[in-house]
CSV table of C-alpha atoms in Angstrom, one decimal:
chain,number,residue,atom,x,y,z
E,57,UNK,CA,94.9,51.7,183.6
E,58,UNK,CA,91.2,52.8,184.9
E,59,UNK,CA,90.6,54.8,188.0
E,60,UNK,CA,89.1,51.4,190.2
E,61,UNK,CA,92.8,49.7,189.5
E,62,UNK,CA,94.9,53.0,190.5
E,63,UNK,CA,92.7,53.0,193.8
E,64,UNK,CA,93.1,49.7,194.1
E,65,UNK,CA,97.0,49.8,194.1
E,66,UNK,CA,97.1,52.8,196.2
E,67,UNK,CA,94.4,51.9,198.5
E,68,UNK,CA,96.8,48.3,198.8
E,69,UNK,CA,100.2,50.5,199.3
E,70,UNK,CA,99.0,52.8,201.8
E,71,UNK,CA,98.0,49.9,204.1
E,72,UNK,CA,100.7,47.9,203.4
E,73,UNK,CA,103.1,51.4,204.6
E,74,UNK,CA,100.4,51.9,207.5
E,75,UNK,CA,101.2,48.0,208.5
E,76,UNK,CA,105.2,48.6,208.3
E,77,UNK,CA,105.1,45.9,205.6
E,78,UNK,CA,108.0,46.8,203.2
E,79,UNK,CA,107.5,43.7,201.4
E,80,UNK,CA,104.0,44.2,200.9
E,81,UNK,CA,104.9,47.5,199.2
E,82,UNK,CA,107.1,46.7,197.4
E,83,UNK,CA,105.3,44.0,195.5
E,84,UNK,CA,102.9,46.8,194.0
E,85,UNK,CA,106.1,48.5,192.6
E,86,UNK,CA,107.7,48.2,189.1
E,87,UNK,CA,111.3,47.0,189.4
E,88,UNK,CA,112.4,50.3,188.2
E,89,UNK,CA,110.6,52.4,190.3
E,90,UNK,CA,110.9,56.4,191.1
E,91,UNK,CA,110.4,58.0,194.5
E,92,UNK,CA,111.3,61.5,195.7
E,93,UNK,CA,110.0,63.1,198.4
E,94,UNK,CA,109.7,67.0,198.9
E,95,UNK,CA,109.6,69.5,202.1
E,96,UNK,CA,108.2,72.5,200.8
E,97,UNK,CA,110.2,72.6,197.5
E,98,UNK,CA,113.2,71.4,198.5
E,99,UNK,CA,113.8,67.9,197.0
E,100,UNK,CA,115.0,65.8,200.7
E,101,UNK,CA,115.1,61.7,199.5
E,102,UNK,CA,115.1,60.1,196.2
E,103,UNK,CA,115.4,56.4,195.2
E,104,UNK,CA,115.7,54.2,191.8
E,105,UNK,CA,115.0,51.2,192.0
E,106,UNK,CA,113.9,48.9,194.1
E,107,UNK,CA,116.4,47.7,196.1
E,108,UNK,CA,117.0,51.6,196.9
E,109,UNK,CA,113.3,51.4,197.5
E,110,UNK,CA,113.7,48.9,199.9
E,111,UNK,CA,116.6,50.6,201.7
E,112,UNK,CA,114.5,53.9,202.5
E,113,UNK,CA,111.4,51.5,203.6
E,114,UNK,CA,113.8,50.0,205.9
E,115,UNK,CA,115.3,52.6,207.6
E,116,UNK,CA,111.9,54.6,207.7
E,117,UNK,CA,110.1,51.9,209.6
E,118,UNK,CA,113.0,52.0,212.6
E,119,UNK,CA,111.9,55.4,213.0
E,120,UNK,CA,108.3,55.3,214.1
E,121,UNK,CA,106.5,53.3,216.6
E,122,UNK,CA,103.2,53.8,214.7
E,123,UNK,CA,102.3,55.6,211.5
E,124,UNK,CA,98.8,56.4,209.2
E,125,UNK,CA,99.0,57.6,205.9
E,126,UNK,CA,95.1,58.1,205.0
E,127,UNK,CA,93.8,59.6,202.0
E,128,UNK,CA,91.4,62.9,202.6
E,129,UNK,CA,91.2,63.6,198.6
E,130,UNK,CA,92.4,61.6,195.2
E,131,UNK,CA,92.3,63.1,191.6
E,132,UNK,CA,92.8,60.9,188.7
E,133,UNK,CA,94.7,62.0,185.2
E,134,UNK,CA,95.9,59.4,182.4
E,135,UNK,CA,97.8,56.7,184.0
E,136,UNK,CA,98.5,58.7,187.2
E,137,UNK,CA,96.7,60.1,190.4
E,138,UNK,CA,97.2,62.7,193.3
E,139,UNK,CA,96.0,62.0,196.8
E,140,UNK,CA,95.7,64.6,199.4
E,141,UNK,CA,97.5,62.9,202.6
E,142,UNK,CA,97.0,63.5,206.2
E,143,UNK,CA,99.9,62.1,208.0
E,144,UNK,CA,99.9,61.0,211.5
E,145,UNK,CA,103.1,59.5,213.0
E,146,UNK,CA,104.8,58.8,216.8
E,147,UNK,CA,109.0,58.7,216.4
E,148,UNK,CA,110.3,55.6,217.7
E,149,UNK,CA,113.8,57.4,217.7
E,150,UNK,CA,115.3,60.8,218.6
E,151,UNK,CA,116.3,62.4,214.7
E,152,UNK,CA,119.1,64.4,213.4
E,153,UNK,CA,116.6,67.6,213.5
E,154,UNK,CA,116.2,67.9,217.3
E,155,UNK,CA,112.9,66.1,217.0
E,156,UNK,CA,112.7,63.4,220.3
E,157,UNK,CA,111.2,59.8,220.2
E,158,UNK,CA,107.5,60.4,221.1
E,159,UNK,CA,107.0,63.7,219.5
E,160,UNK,CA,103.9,63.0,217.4
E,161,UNK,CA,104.0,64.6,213.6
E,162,UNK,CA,100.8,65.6,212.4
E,163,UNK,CA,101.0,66.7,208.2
E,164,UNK,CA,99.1,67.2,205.3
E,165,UNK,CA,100.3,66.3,201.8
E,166,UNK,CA,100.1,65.2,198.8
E,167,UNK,CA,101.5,61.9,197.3
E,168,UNK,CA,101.9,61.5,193.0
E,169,UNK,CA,101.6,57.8,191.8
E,170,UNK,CA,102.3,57.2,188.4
E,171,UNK,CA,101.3,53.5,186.6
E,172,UNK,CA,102.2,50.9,184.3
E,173,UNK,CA,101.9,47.6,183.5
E,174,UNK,CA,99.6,46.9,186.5
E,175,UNK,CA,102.1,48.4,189.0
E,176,UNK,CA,103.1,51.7,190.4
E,177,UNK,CA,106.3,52.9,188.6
E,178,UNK,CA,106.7,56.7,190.5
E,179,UNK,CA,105.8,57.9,193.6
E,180,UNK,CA,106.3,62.0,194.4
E,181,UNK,CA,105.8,62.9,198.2
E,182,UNK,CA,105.0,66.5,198.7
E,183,UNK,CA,104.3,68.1,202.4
């Protein structure tokens, strides 16, 4: 797949997460998609699949009242690229962690998408 079509289907997810629009996402993803998300090194969510996919979205969404993934920085390799994320987001919900609804999260990461057959098949969130 060439660089223009990675950025295309990342450039397409990120706004469809930025909208809350799972389904919109999810129609960029292979069936048998791959996500894991990372705090520091420590390995937090993963998903196979999906309807797993789906599930996550889901319950992600409930917990923000607004949210921007924007990309500060993309790389491109064969087949897969790495863009440097800064994160804003307001909870819509107290969490588990102590965090309150209304605290604002401000982060900077990294997200890996991998491709094939027109469609994202892994995503690796790193912060």
């Amino acid at each position: 797949m060439n660089h223009s079509n990675m950025k295309y289907l990342i450039d397409r997810y990120l706004a469809s997460y930025n909208a809350f629009d799972v389904d919109g996402m999810l129609s960029l993803l292979s069936k048998d998609v791959r996500f894991e998300n990372y705090s520091g090194d420590q390995l937090t969510t993963a998903t196979t699949g999906i309807a797993e996919f789906r599930q996550l979205a889901e319950q992600s969404k409930l917990l923000f009242s607004e949210r921007e993934q924007r990309i500060t920085g993309l790389e491109f390799g064969h087949d897969s690229a790495i863009a440097t994320i800064a994160y804003r987001g307001t909870l819509a919900a107290d969490v588990p962690n102590g965090l309150l609804a209304g605290t604002v999260l401000d982060l900077q990461g990294k997200s890996e998408f991998s491709f094939g057959n027109g469609q994202i098949t892994r995503i690796v969130d790193r912060s």
